[in-house]
mmCIF file of C-alpha atoms in Angstrom:
data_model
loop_
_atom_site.group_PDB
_atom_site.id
_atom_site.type_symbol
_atom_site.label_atom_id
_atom_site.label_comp_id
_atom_site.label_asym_id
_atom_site.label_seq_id
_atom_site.Cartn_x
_atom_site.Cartn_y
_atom_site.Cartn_z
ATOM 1 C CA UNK A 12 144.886 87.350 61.919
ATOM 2 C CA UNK A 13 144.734 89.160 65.239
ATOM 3 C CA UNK A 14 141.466 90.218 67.169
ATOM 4 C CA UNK A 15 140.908 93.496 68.982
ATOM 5 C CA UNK A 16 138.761 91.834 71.508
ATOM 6 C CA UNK A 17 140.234 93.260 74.624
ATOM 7 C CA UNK A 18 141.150 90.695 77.324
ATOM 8 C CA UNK A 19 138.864 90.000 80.311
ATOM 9 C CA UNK A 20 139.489 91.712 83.529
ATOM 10 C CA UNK A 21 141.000 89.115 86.186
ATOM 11 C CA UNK A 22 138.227 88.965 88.757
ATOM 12 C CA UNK A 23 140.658 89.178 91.129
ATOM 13 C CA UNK A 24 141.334 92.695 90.190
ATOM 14 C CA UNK A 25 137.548 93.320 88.810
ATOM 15 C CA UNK A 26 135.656 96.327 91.754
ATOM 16 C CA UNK A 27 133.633 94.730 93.798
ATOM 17 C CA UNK A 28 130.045 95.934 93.192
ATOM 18 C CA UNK A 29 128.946 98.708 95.488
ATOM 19 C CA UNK A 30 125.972 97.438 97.766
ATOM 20 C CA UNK A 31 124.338 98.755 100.720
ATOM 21 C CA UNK A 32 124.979 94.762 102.410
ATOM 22 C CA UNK A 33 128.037 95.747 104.460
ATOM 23 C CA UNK A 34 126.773 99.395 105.905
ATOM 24 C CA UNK A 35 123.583 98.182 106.650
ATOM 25 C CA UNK A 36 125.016 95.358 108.663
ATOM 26 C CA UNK A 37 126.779 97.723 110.488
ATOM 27 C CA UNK A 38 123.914 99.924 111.271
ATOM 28 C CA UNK A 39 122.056 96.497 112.491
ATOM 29 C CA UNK A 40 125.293 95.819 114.420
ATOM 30 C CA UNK A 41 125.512 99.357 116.372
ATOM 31 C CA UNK A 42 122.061 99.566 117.347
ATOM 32 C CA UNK A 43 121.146 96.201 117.778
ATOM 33 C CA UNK A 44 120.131 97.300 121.568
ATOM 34 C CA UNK A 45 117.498 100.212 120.128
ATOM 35 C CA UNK A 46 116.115 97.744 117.532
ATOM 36 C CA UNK A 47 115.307 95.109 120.208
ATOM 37 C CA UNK A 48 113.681 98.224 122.367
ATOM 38 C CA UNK A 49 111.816 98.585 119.286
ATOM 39 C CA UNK A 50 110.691 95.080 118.700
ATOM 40 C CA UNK A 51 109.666 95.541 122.882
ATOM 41 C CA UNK A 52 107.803 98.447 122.148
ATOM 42 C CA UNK A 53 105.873 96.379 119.043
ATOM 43 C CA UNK A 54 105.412 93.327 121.137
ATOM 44 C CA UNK A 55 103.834 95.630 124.286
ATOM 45 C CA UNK A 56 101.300 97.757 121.734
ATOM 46 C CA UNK A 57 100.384 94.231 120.785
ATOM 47 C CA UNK A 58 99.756 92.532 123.340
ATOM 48 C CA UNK A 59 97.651 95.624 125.127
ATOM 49 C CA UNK A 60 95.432 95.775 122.446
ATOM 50 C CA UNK A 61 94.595 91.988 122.618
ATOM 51 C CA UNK A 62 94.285 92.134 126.636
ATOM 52 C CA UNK A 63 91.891 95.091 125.850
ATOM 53 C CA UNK A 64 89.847 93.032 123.852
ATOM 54 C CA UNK A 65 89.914 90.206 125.823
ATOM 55 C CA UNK A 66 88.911 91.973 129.055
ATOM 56 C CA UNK A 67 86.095 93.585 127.336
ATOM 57 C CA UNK A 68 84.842 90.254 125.579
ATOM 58 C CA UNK A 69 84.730 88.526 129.211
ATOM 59 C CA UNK A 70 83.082 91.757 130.640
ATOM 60 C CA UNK A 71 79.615 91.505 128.910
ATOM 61 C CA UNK A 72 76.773 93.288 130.848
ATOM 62 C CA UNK A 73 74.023 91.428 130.267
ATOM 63 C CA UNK A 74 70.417 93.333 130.951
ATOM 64 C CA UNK A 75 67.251 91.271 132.010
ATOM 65 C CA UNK A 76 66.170 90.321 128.933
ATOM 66 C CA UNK A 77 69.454 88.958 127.930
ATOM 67 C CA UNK A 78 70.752 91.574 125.509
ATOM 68 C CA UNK A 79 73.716 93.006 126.094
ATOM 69 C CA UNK A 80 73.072 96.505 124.705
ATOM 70 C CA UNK A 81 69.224 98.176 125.493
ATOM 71 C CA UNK A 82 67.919 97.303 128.415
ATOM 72 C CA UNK A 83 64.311 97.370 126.649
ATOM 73 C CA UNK A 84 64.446 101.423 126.271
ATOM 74 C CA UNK A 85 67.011 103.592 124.876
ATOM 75 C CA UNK A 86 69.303 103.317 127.620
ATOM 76 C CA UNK A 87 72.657 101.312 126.641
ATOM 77 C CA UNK A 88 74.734 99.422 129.618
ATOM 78 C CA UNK A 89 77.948 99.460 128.605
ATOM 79 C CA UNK A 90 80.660 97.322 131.199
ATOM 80 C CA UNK A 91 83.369 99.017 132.696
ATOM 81 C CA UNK A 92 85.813 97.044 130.748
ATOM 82 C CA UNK A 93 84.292 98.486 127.408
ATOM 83 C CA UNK A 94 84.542 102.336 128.654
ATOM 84 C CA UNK A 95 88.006 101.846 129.504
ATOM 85 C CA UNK A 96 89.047 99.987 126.082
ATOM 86 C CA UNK A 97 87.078 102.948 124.620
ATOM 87 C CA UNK A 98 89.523 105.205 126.684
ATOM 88 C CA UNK A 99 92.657 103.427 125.969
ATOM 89 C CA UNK A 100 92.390 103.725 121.749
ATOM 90 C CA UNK A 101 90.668 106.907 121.667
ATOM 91 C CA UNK A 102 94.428 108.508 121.527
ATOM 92 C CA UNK A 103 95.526 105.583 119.575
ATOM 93 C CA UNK A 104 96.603 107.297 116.474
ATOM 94 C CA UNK A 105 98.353 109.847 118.388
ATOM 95 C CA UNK A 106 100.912 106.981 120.300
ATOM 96 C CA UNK A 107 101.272 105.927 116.783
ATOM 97 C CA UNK A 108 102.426 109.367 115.677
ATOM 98 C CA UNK A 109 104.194 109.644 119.022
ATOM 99 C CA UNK A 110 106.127 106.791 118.051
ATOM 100 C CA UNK A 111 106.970 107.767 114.472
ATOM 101 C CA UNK A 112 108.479 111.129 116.081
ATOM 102 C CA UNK A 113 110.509 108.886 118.743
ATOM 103 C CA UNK A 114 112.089 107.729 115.703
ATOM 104 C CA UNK A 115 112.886 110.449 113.551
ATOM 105 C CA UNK A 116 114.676 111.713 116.803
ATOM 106 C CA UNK A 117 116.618 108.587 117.010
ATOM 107 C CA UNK A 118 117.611 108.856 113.720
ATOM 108 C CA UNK A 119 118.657 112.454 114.348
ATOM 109 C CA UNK A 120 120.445 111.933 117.132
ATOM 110 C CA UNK A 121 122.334 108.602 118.018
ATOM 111 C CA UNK A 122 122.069 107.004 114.530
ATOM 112 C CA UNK A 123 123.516 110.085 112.724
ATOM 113 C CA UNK A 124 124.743 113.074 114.200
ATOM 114 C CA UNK A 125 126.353 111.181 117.110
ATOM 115 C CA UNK A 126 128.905 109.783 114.543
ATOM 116 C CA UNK A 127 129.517 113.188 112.585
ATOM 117 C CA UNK A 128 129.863 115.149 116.175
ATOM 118 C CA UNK A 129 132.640 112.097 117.444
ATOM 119 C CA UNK A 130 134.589 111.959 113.642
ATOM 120 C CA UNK A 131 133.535 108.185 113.490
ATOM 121 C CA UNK A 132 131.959 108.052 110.307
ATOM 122 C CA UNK A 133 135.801 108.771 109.279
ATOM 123 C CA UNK A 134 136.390 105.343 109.670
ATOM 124 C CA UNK A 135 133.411 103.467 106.990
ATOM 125 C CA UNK A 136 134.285 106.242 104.183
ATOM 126 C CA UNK A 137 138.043 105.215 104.466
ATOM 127 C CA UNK A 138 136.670 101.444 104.323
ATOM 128 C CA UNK A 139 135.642 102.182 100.274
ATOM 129 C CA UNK A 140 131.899 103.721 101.708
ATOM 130 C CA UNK A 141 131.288 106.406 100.258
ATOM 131 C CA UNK A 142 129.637 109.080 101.943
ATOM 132 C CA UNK A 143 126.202 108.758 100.200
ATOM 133 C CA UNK A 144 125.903 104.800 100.865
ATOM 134 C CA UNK A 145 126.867 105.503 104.736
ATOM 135 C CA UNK A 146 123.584 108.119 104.410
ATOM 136 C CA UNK A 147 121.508 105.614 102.771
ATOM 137 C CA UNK A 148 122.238 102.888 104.942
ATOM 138 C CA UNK A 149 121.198 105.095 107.962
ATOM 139 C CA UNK A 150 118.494 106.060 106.167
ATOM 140 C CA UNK A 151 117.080 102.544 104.802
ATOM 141 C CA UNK A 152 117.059 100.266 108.512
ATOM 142 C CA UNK A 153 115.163 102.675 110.430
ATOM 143 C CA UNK A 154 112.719 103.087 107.424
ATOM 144 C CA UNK A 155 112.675 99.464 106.782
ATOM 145 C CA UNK A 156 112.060 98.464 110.489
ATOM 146 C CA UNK A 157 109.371 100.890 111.079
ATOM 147 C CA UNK A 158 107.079 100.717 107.663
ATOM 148 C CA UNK A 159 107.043 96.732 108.463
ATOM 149 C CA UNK A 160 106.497 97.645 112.625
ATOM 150 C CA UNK A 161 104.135 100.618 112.524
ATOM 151 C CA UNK A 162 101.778 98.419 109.043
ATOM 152 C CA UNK A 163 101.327 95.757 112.334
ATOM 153 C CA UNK A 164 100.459 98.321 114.886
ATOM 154 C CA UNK A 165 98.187 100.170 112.232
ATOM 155 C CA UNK A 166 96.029 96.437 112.069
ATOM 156 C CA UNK A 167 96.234 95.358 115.760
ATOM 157 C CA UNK A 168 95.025 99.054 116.345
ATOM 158 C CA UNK A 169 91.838 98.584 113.969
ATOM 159 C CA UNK A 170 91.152 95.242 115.519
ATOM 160 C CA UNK A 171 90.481 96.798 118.109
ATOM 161 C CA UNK A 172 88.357 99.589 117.101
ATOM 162 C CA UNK A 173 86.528 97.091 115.099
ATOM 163 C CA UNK A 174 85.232 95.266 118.439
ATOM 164 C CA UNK A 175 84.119 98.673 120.241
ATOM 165 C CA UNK A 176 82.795 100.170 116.487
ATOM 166 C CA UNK A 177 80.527 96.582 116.443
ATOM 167 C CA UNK A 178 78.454 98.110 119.216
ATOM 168 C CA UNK A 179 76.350 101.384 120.232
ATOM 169 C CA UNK A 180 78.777 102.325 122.938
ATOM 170 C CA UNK A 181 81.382 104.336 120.998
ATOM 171 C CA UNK A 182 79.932 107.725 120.044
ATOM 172 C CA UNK A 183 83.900 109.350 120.903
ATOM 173 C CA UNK A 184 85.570 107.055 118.370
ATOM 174 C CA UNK A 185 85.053 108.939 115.076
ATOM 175 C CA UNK A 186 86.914 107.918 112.253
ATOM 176 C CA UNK A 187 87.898 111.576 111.815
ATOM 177 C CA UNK A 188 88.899 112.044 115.352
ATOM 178 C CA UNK A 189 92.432 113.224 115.277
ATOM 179 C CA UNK A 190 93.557 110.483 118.114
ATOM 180 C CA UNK A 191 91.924 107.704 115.812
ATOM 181 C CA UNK A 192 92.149 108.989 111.872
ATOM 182 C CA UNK A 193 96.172 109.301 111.860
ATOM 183 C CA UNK A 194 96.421 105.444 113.189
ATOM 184 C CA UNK A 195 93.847 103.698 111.155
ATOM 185 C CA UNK A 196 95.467 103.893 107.421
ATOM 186 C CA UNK A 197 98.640 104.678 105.465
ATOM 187 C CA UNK A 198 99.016 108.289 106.868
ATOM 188 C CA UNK A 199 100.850 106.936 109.309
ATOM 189 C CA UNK A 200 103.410 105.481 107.270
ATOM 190 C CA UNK A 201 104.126 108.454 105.518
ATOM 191 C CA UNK A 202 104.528 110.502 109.264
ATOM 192 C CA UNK A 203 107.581 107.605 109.486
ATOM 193 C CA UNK A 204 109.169 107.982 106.509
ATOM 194 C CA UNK A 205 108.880 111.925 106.660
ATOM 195 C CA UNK A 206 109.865 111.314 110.796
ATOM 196 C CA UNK A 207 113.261 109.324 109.180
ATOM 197 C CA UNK A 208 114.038 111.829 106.903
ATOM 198 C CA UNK A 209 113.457 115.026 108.914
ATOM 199 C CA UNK A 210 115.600 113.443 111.512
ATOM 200 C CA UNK A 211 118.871 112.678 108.353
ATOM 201 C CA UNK A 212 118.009 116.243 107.298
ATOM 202 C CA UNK A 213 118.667 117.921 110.890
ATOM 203 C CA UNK A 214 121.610 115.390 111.797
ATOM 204 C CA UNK A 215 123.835 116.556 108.086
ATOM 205 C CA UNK A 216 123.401 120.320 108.895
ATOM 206 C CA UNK A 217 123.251 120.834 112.861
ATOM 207 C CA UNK A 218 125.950 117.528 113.401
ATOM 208 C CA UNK A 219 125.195 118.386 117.171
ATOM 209 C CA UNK A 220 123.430 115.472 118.627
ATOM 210 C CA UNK A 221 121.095 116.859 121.115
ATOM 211 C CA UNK A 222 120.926 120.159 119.026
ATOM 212 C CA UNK A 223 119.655 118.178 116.061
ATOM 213 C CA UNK A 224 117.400 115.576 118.071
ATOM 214 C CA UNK A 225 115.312 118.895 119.586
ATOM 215 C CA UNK A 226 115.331 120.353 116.046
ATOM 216 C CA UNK A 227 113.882 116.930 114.395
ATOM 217 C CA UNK A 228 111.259 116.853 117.545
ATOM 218 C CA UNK A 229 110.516 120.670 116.675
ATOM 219 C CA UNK A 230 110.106 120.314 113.135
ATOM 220 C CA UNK A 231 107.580 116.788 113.155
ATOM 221 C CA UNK A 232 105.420 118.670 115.891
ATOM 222 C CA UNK A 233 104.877 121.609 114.012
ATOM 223 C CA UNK A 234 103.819 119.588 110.579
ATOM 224 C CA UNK A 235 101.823 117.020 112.825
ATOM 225 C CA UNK A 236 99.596 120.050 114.195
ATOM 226 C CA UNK A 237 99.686 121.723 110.545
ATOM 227 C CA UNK A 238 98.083 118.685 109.155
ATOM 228 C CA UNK A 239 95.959 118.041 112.174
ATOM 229 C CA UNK A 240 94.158 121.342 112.505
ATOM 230 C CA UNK A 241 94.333 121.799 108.628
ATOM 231 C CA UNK A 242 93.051 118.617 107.316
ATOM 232 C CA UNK A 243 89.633 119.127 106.485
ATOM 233 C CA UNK A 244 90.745 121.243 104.027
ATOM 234 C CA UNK A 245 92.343 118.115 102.418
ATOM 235 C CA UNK A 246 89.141 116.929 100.084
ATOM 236 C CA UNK A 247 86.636 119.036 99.135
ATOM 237 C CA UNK A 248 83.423 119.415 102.035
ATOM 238 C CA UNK A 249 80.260 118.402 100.761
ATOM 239 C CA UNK A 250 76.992 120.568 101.091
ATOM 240 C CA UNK A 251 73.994 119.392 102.358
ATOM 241 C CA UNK A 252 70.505 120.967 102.935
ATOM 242 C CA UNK A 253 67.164 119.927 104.380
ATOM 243 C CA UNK A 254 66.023 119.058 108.006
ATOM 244 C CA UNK A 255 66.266 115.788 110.128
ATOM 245 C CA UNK A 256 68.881 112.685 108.653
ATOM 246 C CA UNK A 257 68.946 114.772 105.707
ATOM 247 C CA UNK A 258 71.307 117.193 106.672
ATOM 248 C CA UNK A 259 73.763 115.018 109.500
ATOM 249 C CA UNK A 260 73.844 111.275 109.929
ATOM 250 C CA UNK A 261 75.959 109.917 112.681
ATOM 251 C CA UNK A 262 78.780 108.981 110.993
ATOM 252 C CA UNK A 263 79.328 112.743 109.199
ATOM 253 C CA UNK A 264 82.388 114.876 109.981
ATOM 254 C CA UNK A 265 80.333 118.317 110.561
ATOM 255 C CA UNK A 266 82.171 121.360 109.805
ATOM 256 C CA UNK A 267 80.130 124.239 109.354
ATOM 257 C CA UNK A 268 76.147 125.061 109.904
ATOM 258 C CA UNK A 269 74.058 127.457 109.748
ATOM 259 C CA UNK A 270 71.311 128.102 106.968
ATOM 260 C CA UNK A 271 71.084 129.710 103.381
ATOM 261 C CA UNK A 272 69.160 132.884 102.136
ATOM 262 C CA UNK A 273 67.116 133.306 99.130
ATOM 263 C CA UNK A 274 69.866 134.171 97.121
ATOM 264 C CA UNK A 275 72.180 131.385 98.343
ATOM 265 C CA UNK A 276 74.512 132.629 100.602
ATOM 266 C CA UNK A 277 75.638 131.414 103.478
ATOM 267 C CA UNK A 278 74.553 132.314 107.188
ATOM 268 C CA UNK A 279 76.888 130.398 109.917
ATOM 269 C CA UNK A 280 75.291 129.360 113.521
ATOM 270 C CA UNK A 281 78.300 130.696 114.745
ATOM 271 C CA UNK A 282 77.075 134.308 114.086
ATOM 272 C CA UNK A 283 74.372 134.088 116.171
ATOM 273 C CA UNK A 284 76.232 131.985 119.031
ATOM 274 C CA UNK A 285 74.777 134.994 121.709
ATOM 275 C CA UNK A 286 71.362 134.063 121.340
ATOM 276 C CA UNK A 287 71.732 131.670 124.088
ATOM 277 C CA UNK A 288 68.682 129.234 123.000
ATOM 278 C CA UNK A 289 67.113 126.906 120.102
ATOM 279 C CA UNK A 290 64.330 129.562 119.807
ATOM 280 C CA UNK A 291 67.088 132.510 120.272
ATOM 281 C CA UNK A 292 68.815 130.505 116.908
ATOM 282 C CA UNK A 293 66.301 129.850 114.867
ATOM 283 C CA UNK A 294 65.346 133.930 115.064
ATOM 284 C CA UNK A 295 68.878 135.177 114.778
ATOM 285 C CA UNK A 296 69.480 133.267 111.914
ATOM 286 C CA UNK A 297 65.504 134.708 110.115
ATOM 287 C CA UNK A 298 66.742 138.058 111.005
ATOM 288 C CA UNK A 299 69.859 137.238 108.952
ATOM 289 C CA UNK A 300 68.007 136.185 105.774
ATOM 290 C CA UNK A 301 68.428 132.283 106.542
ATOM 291 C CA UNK A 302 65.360 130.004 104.873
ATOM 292 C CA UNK A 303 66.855 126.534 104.437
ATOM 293 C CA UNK A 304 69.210 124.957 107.068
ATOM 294 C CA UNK A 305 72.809 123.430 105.538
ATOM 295 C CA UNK A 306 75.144 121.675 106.731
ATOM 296 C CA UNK A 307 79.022 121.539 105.130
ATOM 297 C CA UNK A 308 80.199 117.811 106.238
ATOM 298 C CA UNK A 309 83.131 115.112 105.116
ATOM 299 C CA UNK A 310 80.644 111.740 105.163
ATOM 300 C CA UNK A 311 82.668 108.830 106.031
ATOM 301 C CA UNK A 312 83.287 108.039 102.499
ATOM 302 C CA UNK A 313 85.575 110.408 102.335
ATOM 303 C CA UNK A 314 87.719 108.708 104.982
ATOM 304 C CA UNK A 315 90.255 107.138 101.785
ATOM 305 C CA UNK A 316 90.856 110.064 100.140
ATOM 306 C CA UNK A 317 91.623 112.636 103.531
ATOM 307 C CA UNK A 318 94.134 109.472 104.394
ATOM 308 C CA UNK A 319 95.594 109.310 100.664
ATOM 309 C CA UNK A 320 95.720 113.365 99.984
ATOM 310 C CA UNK A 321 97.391 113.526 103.467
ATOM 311 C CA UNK A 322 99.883 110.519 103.102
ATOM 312 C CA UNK A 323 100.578 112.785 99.709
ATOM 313 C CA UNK A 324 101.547 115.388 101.403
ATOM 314 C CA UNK A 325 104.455 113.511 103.798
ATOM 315 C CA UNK A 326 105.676 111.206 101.265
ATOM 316 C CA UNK A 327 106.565 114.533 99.149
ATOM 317 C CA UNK A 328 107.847 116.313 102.148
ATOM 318 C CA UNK A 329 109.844 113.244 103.220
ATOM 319 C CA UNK A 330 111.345 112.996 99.452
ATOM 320 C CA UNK A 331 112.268 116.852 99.516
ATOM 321 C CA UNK A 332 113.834 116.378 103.256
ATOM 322 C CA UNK A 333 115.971 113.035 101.515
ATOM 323 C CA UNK A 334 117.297 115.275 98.804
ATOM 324 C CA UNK A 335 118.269 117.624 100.994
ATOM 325 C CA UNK A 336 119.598 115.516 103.120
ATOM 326 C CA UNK A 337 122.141 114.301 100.453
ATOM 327 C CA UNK A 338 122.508 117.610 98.913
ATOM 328 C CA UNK A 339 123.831 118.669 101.968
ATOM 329 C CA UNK A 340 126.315 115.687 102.672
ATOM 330 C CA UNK A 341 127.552 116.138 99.435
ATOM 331 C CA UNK A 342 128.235 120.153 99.810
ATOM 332 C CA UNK A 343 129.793 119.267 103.068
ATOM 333 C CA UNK A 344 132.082 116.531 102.571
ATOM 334 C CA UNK A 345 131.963 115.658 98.583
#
């Protein structure tokens, strides 16, 4: 009695699975020069922020009684070496971001649109690539290579902060300055990602290469000052009200003052910024109604969820640019 098992496919003629191996190779292969830049780049950010932290360790200014911080008053003595490292990472989160952007353009420009302006990308679809795995392999390396290079920067850079935080000495590092907060946790990762997928999104519909670069560079400045100028609005402010350490400690993010009437209402400083005094203030603001000072701060433990609300907000942006991206590949050549 016969079986209607079918017979086995002869490997020989069995398709090969489809894996991103061979594209991604090439991509490694083409730009091996920008990666090594790259690594360079990593290497340099590196290797300042240890010599920063070396200088300033062998820099010490010692007063007379030994210390190195009060010289037996409230006076701090801070070496030059420490002022300058203070200098040097106060715009740390913005190279970060800087960098992020440099890449997105890359990808914009030379990795992608450079090969849909000169036809090349004829050649891998007509190699059994289809046009979706030549996208995602251009879209995978540079994500790959700067998640794993920007997560190092991100903990050399708070190394370093950590050695100037350790002392008095650093009133302009706030961890909600906008050169510091960007570099210090995961919202930087998610300006990469979204930087790598802006730039796919503008190569697939200009296909110019310096057209789509300037349009990737365009679009990642304007959301990088959105989020910058906007991000307080990110987690809810907390109120506070009272005189003295009850109202501001050092390590609040003040946002609004001013003081609250009898029935609760609010009464900003800023409306009485003409009075041109403490005493002028303090009047302007009993004239208004105002009876107990407030304050409308993000403490420092708010720090986690600013950084996760905000790396949110690029990791869905970055998602909706990668659909697109493919959405609009497909349209265009199938």
């Amino acid at each position: 009695m016969s079986t209607l098992t079918p017979p086995k496919p002869d490997a020989a003629t069995a398709p090969a699975p489809v894996t991103l191996r061979g594209p991604v190779r090439v991509v490694l292969r083409m730009h091996r020069k920008a990666i090594w830049a790259g690594a360079a780049l990593l290497v340099l950010g590196i290797g300042i922020v240890v010599a920063l932290r070396l200088w300033m360790a062998s820099s010490k200014v010692l007063c007379a009684d030994g210390d190195t911080t009060p010289c037996g008053d409230d006076i701090y003595v801070s070496s030059y070496a420490h002022t300058s490292t203070e200098t040097f990472l106060a715009d740390g989160g913005t190279v970060l971001i800087l960098l992020a952007a440099l890449i997105g353009v890359f990808v914009a420009g030379p990795l992608i649109a450079r090969e849909l302006e000169s036809g090349t990308f004829r050649l891998a679809w007509a190699q059994s690539v289809s046009p979706a795995h030549w996208l995602a392999a251009r879209l995978a390396v540079p994500a790959a290579l700067t998640v794993t290079g920007l997560t190092v920067l991100v903990v050399a850079f708070r190394w370093g902060l950590w050695a100037l935080r350790a002392g008095p000495n650093s009133p302009g590092l706030r961890w909600h300055a906008n050169g510091v907060f960007p570099g210090t946790g995961p919202a930087i990762l998610g300006y990469a990602l979204l930087a790598v997928a802006v730039g796919a999104l503008c190569a697939v519909l200009v296909r110019r290469t310096v057209l789509s670069m300037s349009l990737s560079a365009l679009v990642l400045t304007a959301v990088g000052i959105g989020l910058s100028t906007r991000r307080y609005l990110l987690w809810p402010a907390v109120l506070r009200q009272g005189e003295g350490p009850k109202l501001l400690r050092d390590s609040d993010w003040h946002l609004e003052g001013g003081m609250l009437t009898a029935s609760g209402s609010k009464v900003y400083w800023r409306d009485c910024y003409d009075a041109g005094s403490v005493e002028g203030y303090d009047a302007c603001m009993r004239d208004r109604g105002g009876v107990t000072p407030f304050a409308e701060v993000h403490p420092a433990s708010h720090y986690w969820p600013l950084q996760l609300v905000e790396t949110g907000i690029l990791l869905a942006l970055a998602a909706l640019a990668v659909f697109a991206a493919f959405r609009v590949l497909r349209r265009l050549h199938g």
